[in-house]
Coordinates of C-alpha atoms in Angstrom, one line a residue:
M1248 CA 0.0 0.0 0.0
T1249 CA 1.4 3.5 -1.1
R1250 CA 0.3 6.8 0.7
L1251 CA 1.1 9.8 -1.4
V1252 CA 0.6 13.4 0.1
I1253 CA 0.6 16.3 -2.5
D1254 CA 0.5 20.1 -1.6
V1255 CA -1.5 22.0 -3.9
G1256 CA -1.3 25.9 -4.1
C1257 CA -3.5 28.5 -6.1
S1258 CA -2.0 27.6 -9.5
S1259 CA -3.4 27.1 -13.0
S1260 CA -2.6 23.4 -12.8
A1261 CA -5.2 23.0 -10.0
S1262 CA -8.0 23.6 -12.4
S1263 CA -7.2 20.3 -14.2
A1264 CA -7.2 18.2 -10.9
S1265 CA -10.2 20.1 -9.3
S1266 CA -12.3 16.9 -9.1
D1267 CA -9.5 15.1 -7.2
V1268 CA -8.1 18.0 -5.0
V1269 CA -9.7 18.8 -1.8
S1270 CA -8.4 21.6 0.6
S1271 CA -8.0 21.3 4.3
D1272 CA -11.2 23.6 4.8
G1273 CA -13.4 21.6 2.3
L1274 CA -13.1 24.0 -0.6
S1275 CA -11.6 23.6 -4.1
S1276 CA -8.3 25.5 -4.5
A1277 CA -9.1 26.3 -8.2
G1278 CA -12.6 27.5 -7.1
D1279 CA -10.9 30.0 -4.9
C1280 CA -8.6 31.2 -7.7
R1281 CA -11.6 31.8 -10.0
S1282 CA -13.6 33.6 -7.1
L1283 CA -10.6 35.7 -6.6
A1284 CA -10.4 36.8 -10.3
R1285 CA -14.2 37.2 -10.6
D1286 CA -14.2 39.5 -7.5
A1287 CA -11.3 41.6 -8.8
R1288 CA -13.2 42.1 -12.2
D1289 CA -16.4 43.0 -10.4
A1290 CA -14.4 45.6 -8.4
R1291 CA -12.9 47.0 -11.6
R1292 CA -16.4 47.3 -13.2
R1293 CA -18.5 48.5 -10.4
P1294 CA -16.8 51.5 -8.6
G1295 CA -17.8 51.2 -4.8
P1296 CA -20.1 53.5 -3.0
G1297 CA -17.3 56.0 -2.4
A1298 CA -16.9 56.5 -6.3
S1299 CA -19.7 59.1 -6.6
A1300 CA -18.8 61.0 -3.5
C1301 CA -15.3 61.2 -4.6
I1302 CA -16.1 62.4 -8.1
G1303 CA -18.7 64.9 -6.9
S1304 CA -16.6 66.4 -4.3
A1305 CA -13.5 66.6 -6.6
D1306 CA -15.5 68.2 -9.7
K1307 CA -17.3 71.3 -8.5
V1308 CA -15.3 73.3 -11.1
T1309 CA -16.4 70.7 -13.7
W1310 CA -20.1 71.4 -13.0
A1311 CA -19.6 75.0 -12.8
L1312 CA -18.0 74.8 -16.4
L1313 CA -20.8 72.7 -17.7
L1314 CA -23.6 74.9 -16.3
A1315 CA -21.8 77.9 -17.7
G1316 CA -21.3 76.4 -21.0
C1317 CA -25.0 75.4 -21.4
L1318 CA -26.0 79.0 -20.2
C1319 CA -23.8 80.4 -22.9
L1320 CA -25.2 78.0 -25.6
F1321 CA -28.7 78.9 -24.6
L1322 CA -28.1 82.6 -24.7
G1323 CA -26.4 82.1 -28.0
V1324 CA -29.5 80.3 -29.5
V1325 CA -31.9 82.9 -28.1
T1326 CA -30.1 85.9 -29.4
T1327 CA -30.0 84.2 -32.9
V1328 CA -33.9 83.9 -32.8
F1329 CA -34.7 87.0 -30.8
T1330 CA -32.1 89.5 -31.7
P1331 CA -31.6 92.9 -29.9
Y1332 CA -31.8 94.7 -33.3
D1333 CA -35.2 93.0 -34.0
M1334 CA -36.4 94.0 -30.6
L1335 CA -35.3 97.6 -31.0
M1336 CA -37.0 98.0 -34.4
R1337 CA -40.2 96.5 -33.0
E1338 CA -40.2 98.9 -30.1
R1339 CA -39.8 101.8 -32.6
L1340 CA -42.8 100.8 -34.4
K1341 CA -45.0 100.9 -31.3
M1342 CA -44.4 104.7 -31.0
Q1343 CA -44.5 104.6 -27.2
P1344 CA -44.8 108.1 -25.7
G1345 CA -41.6 108.7 -23.7
L1346 CA -39.4 106.8 -26.0
P1347 CA -37.0 108.7 -28.4
A1348 CA -38.8 107.6 -31.5
F1349 CA -42.0 109.2 -30.4
E1350 CA -40.5 112.3 -28.8
W1351 CA -38.4 113.0 -31.9
W1352 CA -41.5 112.6 -34.1
A1353 CA -43.6 114.8 -31.8
T1354 CA -41.2 117.6 -32.0
P1355 CA -39.2 117.0 -35.2
P1356 CA -35.7 118.8 -35.5
D1357 CA -35.5 122.2 -36.9
E1358 CA -33.8 120.9 -40.2
V1359 CA -36.3 121.8 -42.9
L1360 CA -35.7 125.0 -44.8
L1361 CA -38.2 126.7 -47.0
R1362 CA -36.6 128.6 -49.9
V1363 CA -38.9 130.8 -51.9
Y1364 CA -38.2 132.1 -55.4
V1365 CA -40.6 134.8 -56.9
F1366 CA -40.9 135.7 -60.3
N1367 CA -40.5 139.5 -61.3
V1368 CA -42.2 140.8 -64.6
T1369 CA -39.4 142.8 -66.4
N1370 CA -41.3 143.9 -69.5
Q1371 CA -44.6 145.1 -68.1
H1372 CA -44.8 148.2 -70.4
D1373 CA -43.9 146.3 -73.6
F1374 CA -46.4 143.6 -72.9
E1375 CA -49.2 145.9 -72.0
S1376 CA -48.6 148.2 -75.1
G1377 CA -48.5 145.1 -77.4
R1378 CA -45.0 145.4 -78.5
T1379 CA -44.6 141.8 -77.2
N1380 CA -46.9 138.9 -76.8
K1381 CA -44.9 137.2 -74.1
L1382 CA -44.3 138.1 -70.5
H1383 CA -40.6 137.9 -69.5
M1384 CA -39.8 136.7 -65.8
Q1385 CA -36.8 137.1 -63.6
E1386 CA -36.2 134.9 -60.7
V1387 CA -35.7 136.6 -57.3
G1388 CA -34.5 134.8 -54.4
P1389 CA -34.1 132.8 -52.4
F1390 CA -36.0 134.0 -49.4
I1391 CA -35.2 131.6 -46.6
F1392 CA -37.5 130.5 -43.8
R1393 CA -37.5 127.7 -41.5
E1394 CA -40.6 125.4 -41.5
K1395 CA -41.4 124.5 -38.0
L1396 CA -43.6 121.3 -37.7
A1397 CA -45.2 120.0 -34.5
H1398 CA -47.4 116.9 -33.8
T1399 CA -49.9 117.2 -31.1
N1400 CA -52.9 115.4 -29.8
A1401 CA -51.8 111.9 -30.5
T1402 CA -54.5 109.3 -30.1
F1403 CA -53.8 105.4 -30.5
H1404 CA -56.5 103.2 -31.7
E1405 CA -57.1 99.5 -31.4
N1406 CA -56.8 98.9 -35.1
G1407 CA -53.1 99.7 -35.2
T1408 CA -53.4 103.5 -36.1
M1409 CA -52.6 106.7 -34.5
T1410 CA -54.4 110.0 -35.2
Y1411 CA -52.7 113.4 -34.6
T1412 CA -52.8 117.0 -35.4
A1413 CA -49.9 118.3 -37.7
V1414 CA -49.3 122.1 -37.4
R1415 CA -46.8 123.8 -39.8
T1416 CA -45.5 127.4 -39.5
A1417 CA -42.8 129.4 -41.4
I1418 CA -40.2 131.5 -39.6
F1419 CA -38.1 134.0 -41.5
L1420 CA -34.4 133.7 -40.9
P1421 CA -32.7 137.0 -41.4
E1422 CA -29.1 135.5 -40.8
M1423 CA -29.4 133.4 -43.8
N1424 CA -30.9 135.9 -46.3
T1425 CA -29.0 138.3 -48.4
L1426 CA -32.3 139.8 -49.9
S1427 CA -34.5 142.1 -48.2
L1428 CA -38.4 141.4 -47.9
N1429 CA -38.9 145.2 -48.5
D1430 CA -37.6 144.9 -52.1
T1431 CA -40.1 145.9 -54.6
I1432 CA -41.3 143.5 -57.5
T1433 CA -43.7 143.5 -60.3
V1434 CA -45.9 140.6 -60.1
P1435 CA -49.4 139.7 -61.5
N1436 CA -52.4 141.1 -59.6
L1437 CA -53.8 137.7 -58.2
A1438 CA -57.3 139.4 -57.4
V1439 CA -57.7 141.0 -60.8
L1440 CA -56.3 138.2 -63.1
G1441 CA -57.5 135.4 -60.8
M1442 CA -61.1 136.7 -60.6
A1443 CA -61.3 137.4 -64.4
S1444 CA -60.1 133.9 -65.1
Y1445 CA -62.6 132.4 -62.8
L1446 CA -65.3 134.2 -64.6
H1447 CA -63.9 133.2 -68.1
D1448 CA -67.1 131.0 -68.8
A1449 CA -69.6 133.4 -67.1
S1450 CA -72.3 135.3 -68.9
F1451 CA -71.9 138.4 -70.8
L1452 CA -73.6 140.6 -68.3
T1453 CA -71.4 139.0 -65.5
K1454 CA -68.4 139.9 -67.5
M1455 CA -69.7 143.3 -68.2
G1456 CA -70.3 144.0 -64.6
F1457 CA -66.9 142.8 -63.6
S1458 CA -65.2 145.1 -66.2
L1459 CA -67.2 148.1 -64.9
I1460 CA -66.0 147.3 -61.3
L1461 CA -62.3 147.2 -62.5
Q1462 CA -62.7 150.5 -64.3
R1463 CA -64.3 152.2 -61.4
L1464 CA -61.5 150.9 -58.9
D1465 CA -58.6 151.4 -61.4
S1466 CA -57.3 147.9 -60.4
Q1467 CA -54.4 147.0 -62.7
P1468 CA -53.5 143.4 -64.0
L1469 CA -49.9 143.9 -62.8
M1470 CA -48.9 145.5 -59.7
N1471 CA -45.7 146.8 -58.0
I1472 CA -45.5 145.4 -54.4
S1473 CA -43.0 144.5 -51.8
V1474 CA -41.9 140.9 -51.4
Y1475 CA -43.2 140.8 -48.0
D1476 CA -46.7 142.0 -48.9
Y1477 CA -46.8 139.6 -51.8
M1478 CA -46.0 136.6 -49.5
W1479 CA -48.0 137.7 -46.5
N1480 CA -50.3 140.5 -47.1
L1481 CA -51.6 140.7 -50.7
T1482 CA -54.9 142.6 -51.2
D1483 CA -56.6 144.9 -53.6
P1484 CA -59.7 147.2 -53.3
L1485 CA -61.3 144.7 -55.7
V1486 CA -61.1 142.0 -53.2
H1487 CA -63.2 144.2 -50.5
V1488 CA -65.8 145.1 -53.0
T1489 CA -66.4 141.5 -54.4
R1490 CA -66.3 140.1 -51.0
R1491 CA -69.4 142.1 -50.1
L1492 CA -71.2 141.5 -53.3
V1493 CA -70.2 137.9 -53.9
P1494 CA -68.8 136.2 -50.6
H1495 CA -68.6 132.7 -52.2
L1496 CA -66.4 134.2 -54.9
V1497 CA -63.9 135.7 -52.5
P1498 CA -63.9 133.6 -49.3
V1499 CA -60.8 135.5 -47.9
E1500 CA -59.4 138.9 -48.2
N1501 CA -55.7 138.2 -47.8
M1502 CA -54.3 136.6 -50.9
G1503 CA -50.6 136.4 -50.0
I1504 CA -49.0 133.4 -51.6
L1505 CA -47.5 132.0 -48.1
S1506 CA -50.4 133.4 -46.0
R1507 CA -52.8 131.2 -48.0
I1508 CA -50.6 128.3 -47.4
Y1509 CA -49.7 128.6 -43.7
D1510 CA -52.9 130.2 -42.5
D1511 CA -54.5 126.8 -43.0
F1512 CA -51.9 124.3 -42.4
T1513 CA -53.3 122.6 -39.4
D1514 CA -54.4 119.1 -40.4
E1515 CA -55.7 115.9 -38.7
V1516 CA -54.0 112.8 -39.9
S1517 CA -54.3 109.1 -39.3
V1518 CA -51.4 106.8 -39.9
F1519 CA -50.5 103.1 -39.4
I1520 CA -48.0 102.2 -36.6
G1521 CA -47.1 99.0 -34.6
P1522 CA -45.2 95.8 -35.5
E1523 CA -48.1 94.5 -37.4
N1524 CA -47.8 97.4 -39.8
E1525 CA -44.1 97.2 -40.4
Y1526 CA -44.4 97.8 -44.2
R1527 CA -47.2 100.5 -43.7
F1528 CA -45.4 102.4 -40.9
F1529 CA -46.5 106.0 -41.1
Q1530 CA -48.4 105.6 -44.1
M1531 CA -51.8 107.4 -44.1
D1532 CA -55.1 105.7 -43.4
R1533 CA -57.0 108.9 -43.4
F1534 CA -57.0 112.7 -43.8
H1535 CA -59.4 114.8 -42.0
G1536 CA -61.2 111.5 -41.2
N1537 CA -61.5 110.5 -45.0
R1538 CA -59.5 108.4 -47.2
N1539 CA -60.4 110.6 -50.2
L1540 CA -59.9 114.2 -50.7
G1541 CA -63.1 114.5 -52.6
W1542 CA -61.6 116.5 -55.5
W1543 CA -61.1 114.0 -58.4
S1544 CA -63.5 111.6 -59.8
A1545 CA -60.9 108.6 -60.1
D1546 CA -60.1 107.0 -56.7
R1547 CA -56.5 106.5 -57.6
C1548 CA -56.1 110.0 -57.9
D1549 CA -58.2 111.1 -55.1
S1550 CA -57.0 108.7 -52.3
V1551 CA -54.6 109.7 -49.7
Y1552 CA -54.4 106.0 -48.5
G1553 CA -50.7 105.0 -48.4
G1554 CA -49.3 108.5 -48.5
T1555 CA -46.7 109.8 -46.1
E1556 CA -46.0 113.3 -44.8
G1557 CA -42.3 112.6 -45.7
V1558 CA -41.2 112.7 -42.0
S1559 CA -40.8 109.1 -42.1
Y1560 CA -41.1 106.1 -44.5
H1561 CA -41.6 102.3 -43.6
Q1562 CA -38.9 100.1 -42.5
G1563 CA -37.2 97.8 -44.9
V1564 CA -37.4 100.1 -48.1
H1565 CA -36.5 98.2 -51.1
K1566 CA -35.7 99.7 -54.6
D1567 CA -38.8 98.1 -56.1
H1568 CA -41.0 100.1 -53.7
E1569 CA -42.9 103.4 -54.5
L1570 CA -42.8 106.0 -52.0
R1571 CA -46.0 108.0 -51.9
Y1572 CA -45.6 111.6 -50.7
F1573 CA -48.5 113.9 -49.9
R1574 CA -48.3 117.6 -49.6
K1575 CA -51.6 119.3 -49.2
T1576 CA -50.5 122.2 -51.3
L1577 CA -50.2 119.9 -54.3
C1578 CA -53.7 118.7 -53.8
R1579 CA -52.7 115.0 -54.6
V1580 CA -50.3 112.2 -53.7
T1581 CA -47.1 112.0 -55.9
P1582 CA -45.0 108.9 -56.3
L1583 CA -41.3 108.7 -56.1
Y1584 CA -39.3 105.9 -57.6
Y1585 CA -35.8 104.4 -56.9
A1586 CA -33.1 106.2 -58.9
R1587 CA -29.8 105.1 -57.4
E1588 CA -27.8 104.0 -54.3
E1589 CA -25.8 106.6 -52.4
H1590 CA -23.5 106.7 -49.4
R1591 CA -24.5 109.3 -46.6
L1592 CA -23.0 109.4 -43.1
G1593 CA -21.1 106.3 -43.5
M1594 CA -24.2 104.3 -44.3
S1595 CA -25.8 103.0 -47.6
A1596 CA -28.9 104.9 -48.6
M1597 CA -31.3 105.0 -51.6
R1598 CA -32.2 107.9 -53.6
F1599 CA -35.9 108.2 -54.8
E1600 CA -36.9 110.7 -57.3
L1601 CA -40.1 112.3 -58.6
P1602 CA -40.7 111.4 -62.2
D1603 CA -40.2 114.3 -64.6
D1604 CA -43.5 113.4 -66.4
V1605 CA -45.5 113.2 -63.2
Y1606 CA -47.6 116.3 -64.2
D1607 CA -48.2 115.0 -67.8
R1608 CA -51.8 113.9 -68.7
P1609 CA -51.4 110.3 -70.2
E1610 CA -52.6 109.9 -73.7
N1611 CA -56.0 108.1 -74.1
A1612 CA -56.7 108.9 -70.4
T1613 CA -60.1 107.7 -69.1
S1614 CA -62.2 109.0 -66.1
E1615 CA -60.6 106.1 -63.9
T1616 CA -56.9 107.1 -64.9
D1617 CA -57.1 110.8 -65.6
C1618 CA -55.9 112.6 -62.5
F1619 CA -55.5 116.1 -64.2
T1620 CA -59.0 116.9 -65.5
R1621 CA -61.9 117.8 -63.2
P1622 CA -65.5 116.9 -64.3
G1623 CA -66.9 119.6 -66.5
K1624 CA -63.5 121.4 -66.9
E1625 CA -61.0 121.6 -69.7
P1626 CA -57.7 119.6 -69.2
L1627 CA -54.6 121.9 -68.7
P1628 CA -51.6 121.6 -70.8
A1629 CA -49.2 118.7 -70.2
G1630 CA -47.0 119.6 -67.3
L1631 CA -49.4 121.2 -65.1
T1632 CA -51.7 119.9 -62.5
D1633 CA -54.7 121.7 -61.2
L1634 CA -54.6 123.1 -57.6
A1635 CA -57.9 124.9 -58.0
P1636 CA -59.9 122.5 -55.7
C1637 CA -57.5 123.2 -52.8
Y1638 CA -57.9 126.9 -53.2
F1639 CA -61.5 127.8 -53.4
D1640 CA -61.4 127.0 -57.1
F1641 CA -58.9 129.7 -57.6
P1642 CA -57.3 129.2 -61.3
I1643 CA -53.7 128.1 -60.2
A1644 CA -51.8 125.1 -61.2
A1645 CA -48.5 123.3 -60.1
S1646 CA -45.6 122.4 -62.3
M1647 CA -41.8 121.7 -62.1
P1648 CA -39.7 124.9 -61.4
H1649 CA -39.0 126.7 -64.5
F1650 CA -41.1 124.2 -66.4
Y1651 CA -37.9 122.2 -66.7
S1652 CA -39.7 118.8 -67.8
S1653 CA -42.1 120.8 -70.2
P1654 CA -40.3 122.7 -73.0
H1655 CA -43.6 123.6 -74.8
L1656 CA -44.6 125.7 -71.9
H1657 CA -41.6 127.9 -72.6
E1658 CA -43.3 129.3 -75.6
L1659 CA -45.9 131.0 -73.3
V1660 CA -43.4 132.9 -71.0
G1661 CA -39.9 134.0 -71.3
G1662 CA -37.0 134.1 -68.9
M1663 CA -37.1 130.5 -67.8
Q1664 CA -33.9 128.8 -67.0
P1665 CA -34.5 125.0 -66.3
N1666 CA -32.1 123.0 -64.6
R1667 CA -33.0 119.5 -63.6
S1668 CA -30.3 119.1 -60.8
K1669 CA -31.5 122.4 -59.3
H1670 CA -35.2 122.0 -59.9
H1671 CA -36.2 118.3 -59.5
S1672 CA -37.6 116.6 -56.3
Y1673 CA -36.0 113.6 -54.5
V1674 CA -35.6 112.0 -51.2
I1675 CA -32.5 110.1 -49.8
V1676 CA -33.8 107.3 -47.4
E1677 CA -31.9 105.0 -45.2
P1678 CA -33.7 101.7 -46.1
T1679 CA -33.2 99.8 -42.9
T1680 CA -35.1 102.4 -40.6
G1681 CA -37.0 104.3 -43.4
V1682 CA -35.7 107.6 -42.0
P1683 CA -35.0 110.3 -44.7
M1684 CA -31.5 111.6 -44.6
N1685 CA -32.0 114.4 -47.1
A1686 CA -34.8 115.5 -49.3
A1687 CA -35.9 118.4 -51.4
A1688 CA -39.5 118.8 -52.5
R1689 CA -39.7 121.5 -55.3
S1690 CA -42.6 122.8 -57.2
Q1691 CA -43.9 125.9 -58.8
S1692 CA -47.2 127.8 -58.6
N1693 CA -48.6 129.3 -61.7
L1694 CA -51.6 131.4 -62.4
I1695 CA -53.8 130.1 -65.3
V1696 CA -55.5 132.8 -67.3
H1697 CA -58.1 131.5 -69.5
D1698 CA -59.8 133.2 -72.4
V1699 CA -60.7 136.6 -70.7
S1700 CA -61.3 138.5 -74.1
G1701 CA -64.7 139.4 -72.8
I1702 CA -63.1 141.7 -70.1
T1703 CA -61.3 144.6 -71.8
K1704 CA -58.9 145.5 -69.1
V1705 CA -57.4 142.1 -69.0
A1706 CA -57.9 140.8 -72.5
R1707 CA -54.1 140.9 -73.2
F1708 CA -53.5 138.1 -70.7
S1709 CA -55.8 135.6 -72.3
N1710 CA -54.5 132.0 -72.4
Q1711 CA -51.4 132.8 -70.4
V1712 CA -49.6 130.5 -67.8
I1713 CA -48.1 133.1 -65.6
P1714 CA -45.4 131.8 -63.0
M1715 CA -46.0 133.3 -59.5
F1716 CA -43.2 131.6 -57.5
W1717 CA -41.5 128.2 -56.9
A1718 CA -40.6 126.8 -53.5
E1719 CA -38.2 124.3 -52.1
Y1720 CA -38.8 122.3 -49.0
N1721 CA -35.2 121.0 -48.1
Q1722 CA -34.5 118.7 -45.2
V1723 CA -30.7 119.7 -45.0
G1724 CA -29.7 116.8 -42.7
L1725 CA -30.4 115.2 -39.3
P1726 CA -29.3 116.3 -35.8
W1727 CA -26.2 114.5 -34.4
Y1728 CA -28.3 112.5 -31.8
I1729 CA -30.4 111.0 -34.6
Q1730 CA -27.3 110.3 -36.8
A1731 CA -25.5 108.6 -33.9
T1732 CA -28.7 106.4 -33.2
M1733 CA -29.2 105.5 -36.8
Y1734 CA -25.5 104.6 -37.2
F1735 CA -25.6 102.4 -34.1
T1736 CA -28.7 100.7 -35.2
V1737 CA -27.7 100.1 -38.7
M1738 CA -23.9 99.7 -38.7
I1739 CA -22.8 98.7 -35.2
L1740 CA -25.7 96.7 -33.5
P1741 CA -26.2 94.0 -36.3
W1742 CA -22.3 93.2 -36.3
S1743 CA -21.9 93.4 -32.6
Q1744 CA -24.8 91.1 -32.0
R1745 CA -23.5 88.6 -34.5
L1746 CA -20.0 88.7 -32.8
C1747 CA -21.5 88.5 -29.3
T1748 CA -23.9 85.5 -30.5
A1749 CA -20.7 83.6 -32.0
A1750 CA -18.5 84.3 -29.0
M1751 CA -21.2 83.1 -26.5
M1752 CA -21.7 79.8 -28.6
L1753 CA -18.0 79.3 -29.0
A1754 CA -17.3 80.0 -25.4
G1755 CA -20.2 77.5 -24.5
L1756 CA -18.8 74.8 -26.6
L1757 CA -15.4 75.1 -25.1
M1758 CA -16.5 75.0 -21.7
V1759 CA -18.8 72.1 -22.1
A1760 CA -15.7 70.3 -23.8
L1761 CA -13.5 71.3 -21.0
A1762 CA -16.0 70.0 -18.4
V1763 CA -16.4 66.6 -20.2
R1764 CA -12.6 66.5 -20.4
R1765 CA -12.2 67.1 -16.7
W1766 CA -15.0 64.8 -15.8
S1767 CA -13.6 61.8 -17.9
R1768 CA -10.1 62.4 -16.5
S1769 CA -11.3 62.5 -12.9
Y1770 CA -13.5 59.4 -13.5
R1771 CA -10.7 57.5 -14.8
A1772 CA -8.5 58.5 -11.8
A1773 CA -11.1 57.5 -9.4
R1774 CA -11.9 54.2 -11.0
K1775 CA -8.1 53.3 -10.7
R1776 CA -8.0 54.3 -7.1
L1777 CA -10.9 52.2 -6.3
L1778 CA -9.9 49.2 -8.2
R1779 CA -6.5 49.1 -6.4
R1780 CA -8.4 49.4 -3.1
G1781 CA -10.9 46.7 -4.1
L1782 CA -8.1 44.4 -5.2
R1783 CA -6.4 44.8 -1.8
A1784 CA -9.5 44.1 0.0
V1785 CA -10.6 41.1 -1.9
H1786 CA -7.1 39.6 -1.8
S1787 CA -6.9 40.0 2.0
S1788 CA -10.3 38.6 2.7
K1789 CA -10.7 35.5 0.1
A1790 CA -7.1 34.5 -1.1
P1791 CA -5.8 31.5 0.8
P1792 CA -2.5 32.1 2.6
L1793 CA 0.5 31.2 0.5
S1794 CA 1.8 28.9 3.3
S1795 CA -1.5 26.7 3.2
Y1796 CA -1.7 23.5 1.4
S1797 CA -4.0 20.4 1.1
S1798 CA -3.1 16.8 1.7
L1799 CA -4.6 14.4 -0.5
D1800 CA -4.3 10.5 0.1
L1801 CA -4.2 8.5 -3.1
L1802 CA -4.9 5.0 -2.2
P1803 CA -5.6 2.0 -4.5
A1804 CA -9.2 0.7 -4.4
S1805 CA -8.1 -2.7 -3.2
S1806 CA -5.8 -1.5 -0.2
S1807 CA -8.4 0.9 1.4
G1808 CA -9.0 -1.3 4.4
S1809 CA -5.2 -1.6 5.3
S1810 CA -4.4 2.1 5.0
T1811 CA -6.0 2.7 8.2
G1812 CA -3.7 0.4 10.0
A1813 CA -0.5 1.6 8.8
S1814 CA 2.3 1.8 11.4
P1815 CA 3.6 4.9 12.8
S1816 CA 6.9 4.4 11.1
T1817 CA 5.2 4.2 7.8
A1818 CA 3.3 7.4 8.5
S1819 CA 6.5 9.2 9.5
S1820 CA 8.2 8.0 6.4
A1821 CA 5.3 9.2 4.3
A1822 CA 5.3 12.6 6.1
S1823 CA 8.9 13.1 5.5
T1824 CA 8.4 12.2 1.8
S1825 CA 5.5 14.6 1.7
G1826 CA 7.4 17.3 3.3
S1827 CA 10.1 17.0 0.8
T1828 CA 7.8 16.7 -2.3
A1829 CA 5.6 19.8 -1.2
E1830 CA 8.4 22.2 -1.5
T1831 CA 7.9 22.5 -5.3
P1832 CA 4.1 22.9 -5.4
L1833 CA 4.1 25.6 -2.8
S1834 CA 6.8 27.7 -4.6
S1835 CA 4.7 27.3 -7.8
S1836 CA 1.6 28.4 -5.9
K1837 CA 3.2 31.4 -4.7
S1838 CA 4.5 32.5 -8.2
S1839 CA 1.2 31.8 -9.9
S1840 CA -0.8 33.7 -7.3
T1841 CA 1.5 36.7 -7.6
E1842 CA 1.3 36.7 -11.4
Q1843 CA -2.7 36.7 -11.2
V1844 CA -2.8 39.6 -8.8
A1845 CA -0.5 41.6 -11.1
A1846 CA -2.5 40.7 -14.1
L1847 CA -5.7 41.7 -12.7
S1848 CA -4.4 45.0 -11.4

């Protein structure tokens, strides 16, 4: 009978003999090795409960970076959708009292100059004596005034409109004038020639009675008068007499050319405002409560809807747009069309001009397209637009200054010096805000003398177009504070908001990336620390001591009974043999266990 004792350590060879090897505490040595490896892997995969606390306490900076980055990204997206520029422009459209847009409109800056040029008749005696059939005119001026505009009684309506009262006055500027208002000029007597022309189609008896009054009062068709009286205090004995006899024919006694304009220059206007009317901003809805003037049969000629005062135009002006300008003294809305692009005050601007043929009656015009012929009246020559409806049916008409666009009218009067660059009308608009940067509205007023051959004293003036004066309303610029606001809004704000948005989004991305990097590094470091700590704990609690071993008795099946009866000497011999043979497995077990721990770590 042979008895063999083998010491088995935690080695890889134990797995092949696991069914035959039994440890001293009743467990398989190979099972212990597998349990050790499995516990080490679990410790590496699942950080212990201290991991989150370790990471959280160590990464306050990481969380701060992450939150700041997300906030920057959020603000970047918000400022892309809801830009400060759009918010500012929307607030302007609301016209809130107390804000600059409303206050600057309520009391516009004193930047509009009125220049008046009067026409002096230089060949009075030759014309009246019949030596010439054409009056010769000489331009005298300019006489410079400042037009003061005030908007009062603003009332806001729920339909997105605002109603207000516009009041205009003219103030003479002595410091800007080189000519005196006391200078004497020869001009047509508006009372005599105007009334005679008004009665051109009256009955024979009416004309005869008017001729007798002229003879009795000795009123002349041409008169010598001071510039001041011609503008502000023009009267004649004929006016007083006819006003008593026929009040409806002469509703006023003062016929001064500027007096007639500014004595009745208080108007009630309704315009569109608000964000919902961005492309109709400050366009007219009604004038004195009506959308039509009531002077023309065609609605397109009579309507004020969509016109503007010229103080401001809609935002987002485009070159394809038509700007409609309304001036009560012209009795109609006139269009302005894009001409070219210009640069003013460091900004891009658009120049719109009044067409040269705006006062020409179109060929084959119908009642729906004719804006120059009143019902029951004869049409005026091309280049003239009837102003009679605005001035008590007084026979006057508007034209371009010096008839620059109507050469055929030069045959009726001499002394005209047409110059388009000096006489045409335009407006230069900043397209983003619709604010006019410079403008000049120019027109000439003419006395229309019809066939008055039935009135002896004025028969020489039949079928004449006599220039009275021409005026220029010139917006010479903008105050510095409006210029600065426009430049900031148009040039600085859009670029600065783009840069700020890009900077916020870039900073947000960088902070989020940095936070993720810091978190990743912290997490990996924490896992390594926890893994090493877990391996030490697992090794100390479950790994069998390297000095332990198991004794196995390998007995033949036939000698099982005699093995128990072995002599002490035999056992001692076996023990000594076992001791000598166990040295090699123990050393192998130590080496294998050390290699496994190193591999797991």
